[in-house]
Short mmCIF file of C-alpha atoms in Angstrom, two decimals:
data_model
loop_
_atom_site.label_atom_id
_atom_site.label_comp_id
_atom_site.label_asym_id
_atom_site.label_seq_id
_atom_site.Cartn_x
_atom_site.Cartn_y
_atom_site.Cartn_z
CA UNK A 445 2.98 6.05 13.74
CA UNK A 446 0.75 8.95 12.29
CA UNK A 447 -2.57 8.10 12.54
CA UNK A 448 -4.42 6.91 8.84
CA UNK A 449 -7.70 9.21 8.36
CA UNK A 450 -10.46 7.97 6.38
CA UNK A 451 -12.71 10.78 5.20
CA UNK A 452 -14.75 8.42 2.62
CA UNK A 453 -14.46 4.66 4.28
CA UNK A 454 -13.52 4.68 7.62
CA UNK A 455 -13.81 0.71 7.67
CA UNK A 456 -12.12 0.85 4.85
CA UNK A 457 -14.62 -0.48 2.54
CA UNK A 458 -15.61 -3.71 4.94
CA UNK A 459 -13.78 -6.59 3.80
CA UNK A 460 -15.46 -6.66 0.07
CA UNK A 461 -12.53 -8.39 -1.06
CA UNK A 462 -11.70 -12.16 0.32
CA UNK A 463 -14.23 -11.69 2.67
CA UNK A 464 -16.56 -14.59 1.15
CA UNK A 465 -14.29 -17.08 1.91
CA UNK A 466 -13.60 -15.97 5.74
CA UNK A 467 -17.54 -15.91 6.20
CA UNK A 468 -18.05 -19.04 4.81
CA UNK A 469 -15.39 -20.82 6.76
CA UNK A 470 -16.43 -18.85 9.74
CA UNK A 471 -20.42 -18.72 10.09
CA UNK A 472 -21.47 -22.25 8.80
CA UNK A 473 -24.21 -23.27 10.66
CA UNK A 474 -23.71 -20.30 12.87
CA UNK A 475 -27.68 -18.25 13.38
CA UNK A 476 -27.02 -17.05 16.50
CA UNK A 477 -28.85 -13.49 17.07
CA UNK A 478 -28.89 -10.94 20.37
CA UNK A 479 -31.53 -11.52 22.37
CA UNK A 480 -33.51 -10.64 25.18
CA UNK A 481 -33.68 -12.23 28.46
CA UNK A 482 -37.14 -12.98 29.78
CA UNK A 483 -39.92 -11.35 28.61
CA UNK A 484 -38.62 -8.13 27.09
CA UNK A 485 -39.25 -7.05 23.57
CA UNK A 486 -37.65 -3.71 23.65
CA UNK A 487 -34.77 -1.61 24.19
CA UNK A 488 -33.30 2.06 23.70
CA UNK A 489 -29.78 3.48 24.29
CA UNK A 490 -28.29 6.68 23.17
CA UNK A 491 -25.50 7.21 21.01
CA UNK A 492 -22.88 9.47 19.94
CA UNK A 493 -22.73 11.15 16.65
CA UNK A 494 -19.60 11.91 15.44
CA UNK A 495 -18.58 12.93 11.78
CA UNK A 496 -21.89 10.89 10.81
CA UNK A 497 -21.24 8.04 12.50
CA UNK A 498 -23.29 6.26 15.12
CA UNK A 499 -21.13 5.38 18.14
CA UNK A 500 -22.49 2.88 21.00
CA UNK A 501 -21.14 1.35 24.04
CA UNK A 502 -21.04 -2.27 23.73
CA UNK A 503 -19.78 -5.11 26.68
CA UNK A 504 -17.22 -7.79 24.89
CA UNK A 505 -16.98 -10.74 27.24
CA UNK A 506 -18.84 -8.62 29.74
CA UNK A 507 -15.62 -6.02 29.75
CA UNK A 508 -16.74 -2.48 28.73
CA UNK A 509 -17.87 -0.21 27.67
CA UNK A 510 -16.20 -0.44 24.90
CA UNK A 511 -17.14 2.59 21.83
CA UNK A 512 -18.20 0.60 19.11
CA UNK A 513 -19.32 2.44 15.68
CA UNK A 514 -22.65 1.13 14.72
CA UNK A 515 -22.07 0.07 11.04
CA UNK A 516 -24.42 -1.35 8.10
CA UNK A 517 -21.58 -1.77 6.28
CA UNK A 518 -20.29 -4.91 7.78
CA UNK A 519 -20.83 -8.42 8.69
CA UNK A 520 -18.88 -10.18 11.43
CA UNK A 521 -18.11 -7.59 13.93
CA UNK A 522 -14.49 -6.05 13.87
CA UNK A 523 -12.43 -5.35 16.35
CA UNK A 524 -10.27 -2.38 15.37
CA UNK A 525 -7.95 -1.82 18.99
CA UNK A 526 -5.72 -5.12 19.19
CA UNK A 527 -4.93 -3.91 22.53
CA UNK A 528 -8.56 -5.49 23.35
CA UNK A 529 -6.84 -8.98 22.08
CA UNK A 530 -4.50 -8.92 25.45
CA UNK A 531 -7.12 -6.95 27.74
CA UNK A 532 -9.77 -9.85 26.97
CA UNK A 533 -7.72 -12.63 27.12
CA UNK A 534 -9.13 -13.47 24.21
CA UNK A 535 -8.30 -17.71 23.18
CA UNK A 536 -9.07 -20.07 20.08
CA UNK A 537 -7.77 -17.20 17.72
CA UNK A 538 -6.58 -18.06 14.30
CA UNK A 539 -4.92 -16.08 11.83
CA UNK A 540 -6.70 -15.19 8.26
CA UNK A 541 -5.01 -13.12 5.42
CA UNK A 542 -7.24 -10.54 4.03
CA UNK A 543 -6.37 -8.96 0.73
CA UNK A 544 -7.00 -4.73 0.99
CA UNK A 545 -8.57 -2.05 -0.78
CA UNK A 546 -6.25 0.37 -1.77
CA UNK A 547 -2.70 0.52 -2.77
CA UNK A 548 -1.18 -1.91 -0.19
CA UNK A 549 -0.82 -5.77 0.06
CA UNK A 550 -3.40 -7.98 2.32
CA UNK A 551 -3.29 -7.97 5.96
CA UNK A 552 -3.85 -10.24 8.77
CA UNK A 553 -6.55 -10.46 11.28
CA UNK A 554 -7.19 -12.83 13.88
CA UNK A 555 -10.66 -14.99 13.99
CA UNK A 556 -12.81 -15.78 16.93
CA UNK A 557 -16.14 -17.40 17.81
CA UNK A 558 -15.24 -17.22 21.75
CA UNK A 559 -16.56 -13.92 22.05
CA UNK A 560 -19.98 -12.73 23.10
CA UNK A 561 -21.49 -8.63 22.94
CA UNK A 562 -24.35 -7.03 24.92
CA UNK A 563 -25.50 -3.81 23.86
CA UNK A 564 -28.16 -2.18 26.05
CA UNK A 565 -30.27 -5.62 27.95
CA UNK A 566 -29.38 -7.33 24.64
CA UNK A 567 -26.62 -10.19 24.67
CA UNK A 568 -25.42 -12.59 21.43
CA UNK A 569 -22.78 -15.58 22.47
CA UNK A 570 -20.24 -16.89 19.59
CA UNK A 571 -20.39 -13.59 17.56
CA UNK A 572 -18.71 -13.99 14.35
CA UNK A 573 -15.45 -11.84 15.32
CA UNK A 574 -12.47 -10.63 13.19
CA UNK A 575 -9.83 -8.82 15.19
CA UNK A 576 -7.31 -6.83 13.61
CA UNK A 577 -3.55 -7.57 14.08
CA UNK A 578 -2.96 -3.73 13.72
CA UNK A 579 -4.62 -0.95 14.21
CA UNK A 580 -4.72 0.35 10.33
CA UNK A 581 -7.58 2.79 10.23
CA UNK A 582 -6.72 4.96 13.08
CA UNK A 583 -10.18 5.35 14.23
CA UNK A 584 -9.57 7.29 17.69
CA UNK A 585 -7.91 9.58 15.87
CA UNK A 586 -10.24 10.38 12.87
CA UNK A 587 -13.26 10.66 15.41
CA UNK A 588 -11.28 12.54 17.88
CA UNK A 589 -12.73 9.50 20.87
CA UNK A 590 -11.20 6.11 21.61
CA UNK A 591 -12.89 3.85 18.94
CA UNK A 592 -12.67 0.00 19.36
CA UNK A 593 -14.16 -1.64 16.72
CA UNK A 594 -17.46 -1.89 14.31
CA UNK A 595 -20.64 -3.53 15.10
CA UNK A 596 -23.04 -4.52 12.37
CA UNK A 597 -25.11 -7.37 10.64
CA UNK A 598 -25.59 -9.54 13.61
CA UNK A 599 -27.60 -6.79 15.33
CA UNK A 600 -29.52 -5.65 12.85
CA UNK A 601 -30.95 -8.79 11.77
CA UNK A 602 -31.91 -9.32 15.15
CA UNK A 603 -33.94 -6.76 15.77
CA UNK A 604 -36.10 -3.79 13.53
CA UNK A 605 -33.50 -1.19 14.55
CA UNK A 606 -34.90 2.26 14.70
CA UNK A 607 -32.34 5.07 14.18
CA UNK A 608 -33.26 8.67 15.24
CA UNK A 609 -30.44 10.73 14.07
CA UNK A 610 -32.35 13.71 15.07
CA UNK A 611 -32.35 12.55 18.71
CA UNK A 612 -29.45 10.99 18.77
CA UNK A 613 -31.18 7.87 20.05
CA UNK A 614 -31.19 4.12 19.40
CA UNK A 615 -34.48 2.15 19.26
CA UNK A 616 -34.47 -1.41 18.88
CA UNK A 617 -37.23 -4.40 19.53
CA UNK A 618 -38.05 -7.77 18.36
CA UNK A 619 -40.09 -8.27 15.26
CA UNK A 620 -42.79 -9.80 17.32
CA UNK A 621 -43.77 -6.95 18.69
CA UNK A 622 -45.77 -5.90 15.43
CA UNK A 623 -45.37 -1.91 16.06
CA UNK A 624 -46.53 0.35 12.97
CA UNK A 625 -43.75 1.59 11.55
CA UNK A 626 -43.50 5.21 9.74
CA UNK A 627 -41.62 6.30 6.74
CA UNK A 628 -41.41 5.38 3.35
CA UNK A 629 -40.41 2.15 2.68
CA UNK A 630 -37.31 1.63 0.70
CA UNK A 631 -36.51 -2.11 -1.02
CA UNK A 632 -33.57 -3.50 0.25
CA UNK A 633 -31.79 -6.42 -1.12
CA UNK A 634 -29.26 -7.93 1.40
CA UNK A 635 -26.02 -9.51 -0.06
CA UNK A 636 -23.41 -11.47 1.69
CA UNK A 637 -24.81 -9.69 5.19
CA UNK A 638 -24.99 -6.23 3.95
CA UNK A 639 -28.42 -3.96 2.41
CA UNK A 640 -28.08 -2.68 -1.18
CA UNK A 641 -30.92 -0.37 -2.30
CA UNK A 642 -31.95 1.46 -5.93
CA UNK A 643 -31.25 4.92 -6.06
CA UNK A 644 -31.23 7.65 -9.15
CA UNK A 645 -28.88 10.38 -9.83
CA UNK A 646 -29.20 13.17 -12.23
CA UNK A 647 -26.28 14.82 -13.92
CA UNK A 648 -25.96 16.90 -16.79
CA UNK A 649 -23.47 14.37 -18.29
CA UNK A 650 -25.01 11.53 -17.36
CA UNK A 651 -28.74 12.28 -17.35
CA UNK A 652 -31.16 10.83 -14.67
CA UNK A 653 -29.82 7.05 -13.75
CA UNK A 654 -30.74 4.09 -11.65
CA UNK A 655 -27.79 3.08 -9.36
CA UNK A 656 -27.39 0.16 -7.02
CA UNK A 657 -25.73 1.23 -3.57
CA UNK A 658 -24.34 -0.71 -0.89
CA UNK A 659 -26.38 0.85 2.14
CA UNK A 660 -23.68 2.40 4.54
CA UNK A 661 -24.08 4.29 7.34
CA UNK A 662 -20.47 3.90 8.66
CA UNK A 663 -18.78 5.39 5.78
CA UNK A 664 -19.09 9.02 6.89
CA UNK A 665 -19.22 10.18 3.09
CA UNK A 666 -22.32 11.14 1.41
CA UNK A 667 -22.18 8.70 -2.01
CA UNK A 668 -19.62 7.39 -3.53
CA UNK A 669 -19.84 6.30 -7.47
CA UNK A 670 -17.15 3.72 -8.36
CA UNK A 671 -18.66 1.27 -11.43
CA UNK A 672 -21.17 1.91 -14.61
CA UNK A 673 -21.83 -0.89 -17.15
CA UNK A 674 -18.15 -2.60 -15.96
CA UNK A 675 -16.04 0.15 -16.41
CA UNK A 676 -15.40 3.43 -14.17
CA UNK A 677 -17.69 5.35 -13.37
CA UNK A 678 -17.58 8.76 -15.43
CA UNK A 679 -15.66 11.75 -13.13
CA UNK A 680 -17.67 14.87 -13.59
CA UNK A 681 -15.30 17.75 -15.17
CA UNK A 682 -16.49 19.77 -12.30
CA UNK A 683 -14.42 17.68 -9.67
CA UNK A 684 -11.25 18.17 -7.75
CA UNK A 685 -8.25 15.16 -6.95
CA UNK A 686 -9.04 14.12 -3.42
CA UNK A 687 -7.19 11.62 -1.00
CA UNK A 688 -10.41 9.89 -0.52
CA UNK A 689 -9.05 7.38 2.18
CA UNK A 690 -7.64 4.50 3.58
CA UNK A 691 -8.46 0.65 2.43
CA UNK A 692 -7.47 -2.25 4.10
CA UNK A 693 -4.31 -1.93 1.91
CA UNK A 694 -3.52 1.40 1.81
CA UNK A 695 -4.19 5.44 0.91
CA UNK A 696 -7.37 5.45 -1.87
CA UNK A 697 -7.38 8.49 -4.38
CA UNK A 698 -9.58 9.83 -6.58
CA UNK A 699 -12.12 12.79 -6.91
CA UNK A 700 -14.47 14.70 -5.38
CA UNK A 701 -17.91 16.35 -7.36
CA UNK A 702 -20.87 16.80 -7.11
CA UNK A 703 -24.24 15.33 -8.22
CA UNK A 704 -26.72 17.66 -8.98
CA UNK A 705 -29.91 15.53 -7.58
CA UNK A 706 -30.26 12.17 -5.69
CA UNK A 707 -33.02 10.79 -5.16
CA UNK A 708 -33.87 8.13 -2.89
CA UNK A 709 -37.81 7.13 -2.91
CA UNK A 710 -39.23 10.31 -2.78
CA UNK A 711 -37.11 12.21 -1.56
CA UNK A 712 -35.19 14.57 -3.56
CA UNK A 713 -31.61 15.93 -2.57
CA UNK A 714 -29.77 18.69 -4.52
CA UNK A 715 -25.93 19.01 -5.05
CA UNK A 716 -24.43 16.16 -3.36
CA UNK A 717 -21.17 15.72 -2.39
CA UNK A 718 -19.94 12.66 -4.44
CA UNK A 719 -16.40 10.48 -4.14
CA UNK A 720 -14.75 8.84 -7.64
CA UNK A 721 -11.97 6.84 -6.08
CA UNK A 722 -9.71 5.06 -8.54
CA UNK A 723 -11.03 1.99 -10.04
CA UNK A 724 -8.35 -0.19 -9.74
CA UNK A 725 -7.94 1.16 -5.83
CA UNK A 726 -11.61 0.24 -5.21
CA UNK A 727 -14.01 -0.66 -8.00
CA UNK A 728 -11.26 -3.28 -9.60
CA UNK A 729 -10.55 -5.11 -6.78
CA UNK A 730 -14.67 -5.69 -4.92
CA UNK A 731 -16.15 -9.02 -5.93
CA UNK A 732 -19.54 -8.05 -6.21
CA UNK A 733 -19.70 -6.33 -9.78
CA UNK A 734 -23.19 -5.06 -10.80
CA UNK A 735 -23.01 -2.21 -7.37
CA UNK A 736 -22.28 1.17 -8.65
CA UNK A 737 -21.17 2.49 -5.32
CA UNK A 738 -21.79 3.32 -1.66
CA UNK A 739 -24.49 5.84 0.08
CA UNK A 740 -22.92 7.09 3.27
CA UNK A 741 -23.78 8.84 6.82
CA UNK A 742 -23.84 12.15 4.91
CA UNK A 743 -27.30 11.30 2.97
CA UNK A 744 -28.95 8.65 5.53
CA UNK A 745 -28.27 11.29 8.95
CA UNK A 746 -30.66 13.19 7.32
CA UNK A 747 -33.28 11.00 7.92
CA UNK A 748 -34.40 9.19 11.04
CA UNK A 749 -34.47 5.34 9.49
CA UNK A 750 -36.00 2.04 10.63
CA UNK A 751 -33.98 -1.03 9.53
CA UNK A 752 -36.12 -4.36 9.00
CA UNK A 753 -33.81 -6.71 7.89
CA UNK A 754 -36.45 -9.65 8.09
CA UNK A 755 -38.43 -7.77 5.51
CA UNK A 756 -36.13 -6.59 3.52
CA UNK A 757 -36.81 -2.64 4.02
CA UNK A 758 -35.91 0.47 5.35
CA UNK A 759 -37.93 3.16 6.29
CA UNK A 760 -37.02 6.90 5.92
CA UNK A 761 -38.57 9.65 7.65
CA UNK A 762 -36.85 13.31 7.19
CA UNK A 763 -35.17 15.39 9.97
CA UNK A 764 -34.37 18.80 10.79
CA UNK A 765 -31.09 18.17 8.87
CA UNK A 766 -32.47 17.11 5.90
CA UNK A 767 -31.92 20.40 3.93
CA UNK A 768 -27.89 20.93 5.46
CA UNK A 769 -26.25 22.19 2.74
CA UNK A 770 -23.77 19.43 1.33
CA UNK A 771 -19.81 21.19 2.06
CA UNK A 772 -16.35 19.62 1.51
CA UNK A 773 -13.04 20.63 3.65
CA UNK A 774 -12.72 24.05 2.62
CA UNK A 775 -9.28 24.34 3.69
CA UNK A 776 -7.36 21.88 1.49
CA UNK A 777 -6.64 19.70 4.82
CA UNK A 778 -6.89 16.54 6.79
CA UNK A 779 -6.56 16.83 10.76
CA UNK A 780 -6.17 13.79 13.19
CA UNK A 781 -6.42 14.04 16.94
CA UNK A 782 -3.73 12.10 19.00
CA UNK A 783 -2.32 12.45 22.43
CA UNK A 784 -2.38 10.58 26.08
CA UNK A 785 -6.69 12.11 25.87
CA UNK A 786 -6.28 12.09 21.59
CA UNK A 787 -7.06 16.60 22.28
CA UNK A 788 -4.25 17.19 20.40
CA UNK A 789 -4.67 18.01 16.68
CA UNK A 790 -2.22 17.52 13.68
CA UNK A 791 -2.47 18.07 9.98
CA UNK A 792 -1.86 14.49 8.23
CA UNK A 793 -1.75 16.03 5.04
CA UNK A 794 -2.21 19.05 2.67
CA UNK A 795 -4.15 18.90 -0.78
CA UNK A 796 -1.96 20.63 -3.86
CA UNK A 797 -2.77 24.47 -4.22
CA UNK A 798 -5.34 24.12 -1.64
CA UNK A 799 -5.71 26.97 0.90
CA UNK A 800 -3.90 25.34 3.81
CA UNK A 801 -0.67 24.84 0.99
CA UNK A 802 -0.95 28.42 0.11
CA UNK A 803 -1.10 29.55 3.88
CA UNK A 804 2.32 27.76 3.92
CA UNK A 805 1.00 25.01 6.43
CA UNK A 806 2.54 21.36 6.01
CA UNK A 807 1.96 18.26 6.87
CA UNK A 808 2.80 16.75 10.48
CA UNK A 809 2.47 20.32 11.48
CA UNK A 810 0.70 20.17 15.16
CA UNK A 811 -2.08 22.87 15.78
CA UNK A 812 -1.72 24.49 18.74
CA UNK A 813 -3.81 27.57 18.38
CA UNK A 814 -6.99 28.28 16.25
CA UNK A 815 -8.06 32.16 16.27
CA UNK A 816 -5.63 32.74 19.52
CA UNK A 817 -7.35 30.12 21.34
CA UNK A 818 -5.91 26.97 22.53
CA UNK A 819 -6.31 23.94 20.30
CA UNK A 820 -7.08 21.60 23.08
CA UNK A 821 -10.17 23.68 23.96
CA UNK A 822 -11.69 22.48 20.94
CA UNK A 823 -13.24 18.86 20.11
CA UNK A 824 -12.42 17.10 16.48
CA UNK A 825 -15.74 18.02 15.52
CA UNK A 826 -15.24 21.75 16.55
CA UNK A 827 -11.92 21.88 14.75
CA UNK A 828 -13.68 20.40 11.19
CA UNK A 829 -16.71 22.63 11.75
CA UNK A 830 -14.18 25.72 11.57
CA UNK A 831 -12.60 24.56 8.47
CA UNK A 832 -15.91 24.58 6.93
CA UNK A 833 -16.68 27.59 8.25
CA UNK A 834 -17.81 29.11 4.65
CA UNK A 835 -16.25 30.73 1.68
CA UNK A 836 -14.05 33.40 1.86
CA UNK A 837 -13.67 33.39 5.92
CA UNK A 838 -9.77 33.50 7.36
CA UNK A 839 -8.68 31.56 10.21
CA UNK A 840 -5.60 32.15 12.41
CA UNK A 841 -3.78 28.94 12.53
CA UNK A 842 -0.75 28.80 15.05
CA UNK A 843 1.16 25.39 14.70
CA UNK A 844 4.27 24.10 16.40
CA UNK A 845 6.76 22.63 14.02
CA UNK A 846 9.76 21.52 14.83
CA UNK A 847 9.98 23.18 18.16
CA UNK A 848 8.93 26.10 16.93
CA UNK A 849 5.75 28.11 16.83
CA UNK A 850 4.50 29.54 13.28
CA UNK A 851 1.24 32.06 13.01
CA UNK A 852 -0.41 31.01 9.37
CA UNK A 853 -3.85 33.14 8.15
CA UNK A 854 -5.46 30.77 6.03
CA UNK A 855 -8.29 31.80 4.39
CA UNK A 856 -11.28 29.27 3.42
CA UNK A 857 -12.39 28.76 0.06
CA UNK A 858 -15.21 26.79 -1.41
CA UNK A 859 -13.24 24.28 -3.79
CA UNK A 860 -16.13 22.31 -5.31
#
């Protein structure tokens, strides 16, 4: 099956729908936190950083490493491979129906509270657990790596979680420890498990606004604007459609504008990238109501951020990528990596009169080439960064379709 890309929600929006019931049933009376053995207080690991996203190695069951995005978006931890399911020998699983975001019908995942996770000298038995009966999202193949699942709440409310984006570097240690911690501090209310913060916009429709965002750093997106005052949030004229996703149910559409400031305590970012998906994809079918949207990885890896769940507060500091100019796919295409070593790259789909349509590229087309140079020379990452590459610049795209090969110029174009 072609793999499902997920440009705004890669975990497809986290369970906001049904998900109260399934944490009810499944963490009553459950506390349980990672901890230290002994006498430590503190640990640090490195991480990957991939499209945004933070990606760790985490033991399940003491089997790993497994690659595990790092994800304030979500509660119990997810298991996203089912293949794990046989591999772990996993036992006491029981089935729960989970209704999607998107255009689909619910799906099933199984439950677990057999299953413990150590990541770093950090260890947490009976894990809240939800393990997906199919692998919808496609992970390995939107992040170009083998992806196994999401890891969220239960480790940062065990620790004040220091994220360096600009070192690509995870600090973590027990509130005891009383360290000083830099940044301005951000408000954070947590709901059902998960941080929501005030943030204003400014648009020359809409003026400058207060907004309430889910905190997200696993959605690889920059923000994305879904609800005002109960109805749907106002799409900018300026804007282009967009296949925005995936949801637990299916593909999510919408748009894609921008906002001309956010700004998030004092800090003041111009032109953002900003998703619209369709209300009743999104918007219509999330229980919480008064949240106007989501702030992705796109905004917060511009910052290096402390997390102190116990006090209700994050903590930004800027980075050297705090002034990267905001850019959308500037090709009019979505690429997915699959293969035995997922190195080979094919276009999932094309975006009407978009620069890859015009070039006469189509969808399920496998890239084989890129400038004359093998494909499988290049990482995911590489392969984005080219279609990005900047207004007006042509790329030589050689692609194999149906046995045979086809040279396409394609030239970039700055849609938004």
């Amino acid at each position: 099956m072609k793999p499902l890309t997920s440009a705004i929600k890669l975990t497809c929006l986290k369970f906001l729908v049904a998900i109260m019931a399934f944490l009810l049933t499944l963490e009553a009376g459950y506390t349980q936190t990672f901890q230290f053995s002994g006498t430590r207080q503190k640990d640090a690991i490195n991480f990957l950083l991939i499209k945004n996203l933070i990606i760790i190695p985490v033991y399940i069951n003491e089997r790993g490493p497994f690659n595990f995005i790092l994800d304030t978006g979500v509660g119990p931890m997810i298991i996203s491979d089912p293949a794990l399911t046989d591999s772990l020998k996993l036992k006491d699983l029981r089935v729960i129906k989970i209704a999607g975001l998107g255009k689909g019908n619910e799906i099933e995942a199984f439950v677990s509270r057999s299953i413990s996770a150590r990541v770093g000298k950090s260890s947490i038995d009976q894990i809240p657990t939800a393990i997906l009966k199919e692998d919808l999202f496609r992970l390995s193949g939107y992040v170009g790596m083998p992806i196994h699942g999401l890891l969220g709440y239960h480790f940062f409310k065990s620790f004040i979680v220091d994220v360096k984006y600009s070192s690509k570097r995870l600090v973590f240690f027990l509130p005891d420890l009383n360290r000083k911690i830099k940044g301005e501090r951000i408000p954070l209310e947590m709901i059902n498990d998960k941080p929501y913060a005030i943030v204003n916009i400014e648009s020359s429709e809409l003026g400058n606004i207060p907004i309430k965002v889910l905190i997200d750093n696993g959605a690889s997106h920059a923000i994305s604007l879904e609800i005002l005052n109960e109805k749907p949030f106002p799409v900018p004229s300026a804007s282009i459609p967009a296949n925005l996703g995936m949801g637990l149910g299916g593909p999510i559409s919408g748009n894609i504008g921008r906002t001309s400031t956010l700004k998030i305590g004092e800090f003041s970012l111009k032109k953002v990238l900003t998703s619209f998906p369709k209300y009743d994809e999104v918007a219509g079918k999330i229980l919480l109501k008064d949240r106007n949207g989501n702030l992705g990885a796109d905004v917060l890896s511009r910052f290096d951020i402390v997390f102190d769940y116990g006090d209700n507060s994050m903590y930004l500091r800027r980075n050297s990528n705090f002034k990267r100019p905001f850019e959308h796919d500037m090709a009019g295409m979505e690429v997915y990596a699959d293969g035995p070593d997922i190195d080979h790259y094919f276009i999932s789909r094309i975006e009407p009169n978009s620069p890859a349509e015009l070039s006469g590229l189509e969808p399920e087309d496998e890239i084989v080439y890129i400038n004359f140079v093998p494909a499988t020379g290049f990482t995911l990452t590489e392969v984005n960064r080219i279609l990005r590459a900047g207004d007006g610049k042509s790329v030589i795209i050689t692609v194999l379709r149906q046995g045979q090969l086809h040279i396409k110029l394609l030239k970039l174009k700055q849609r938004i």
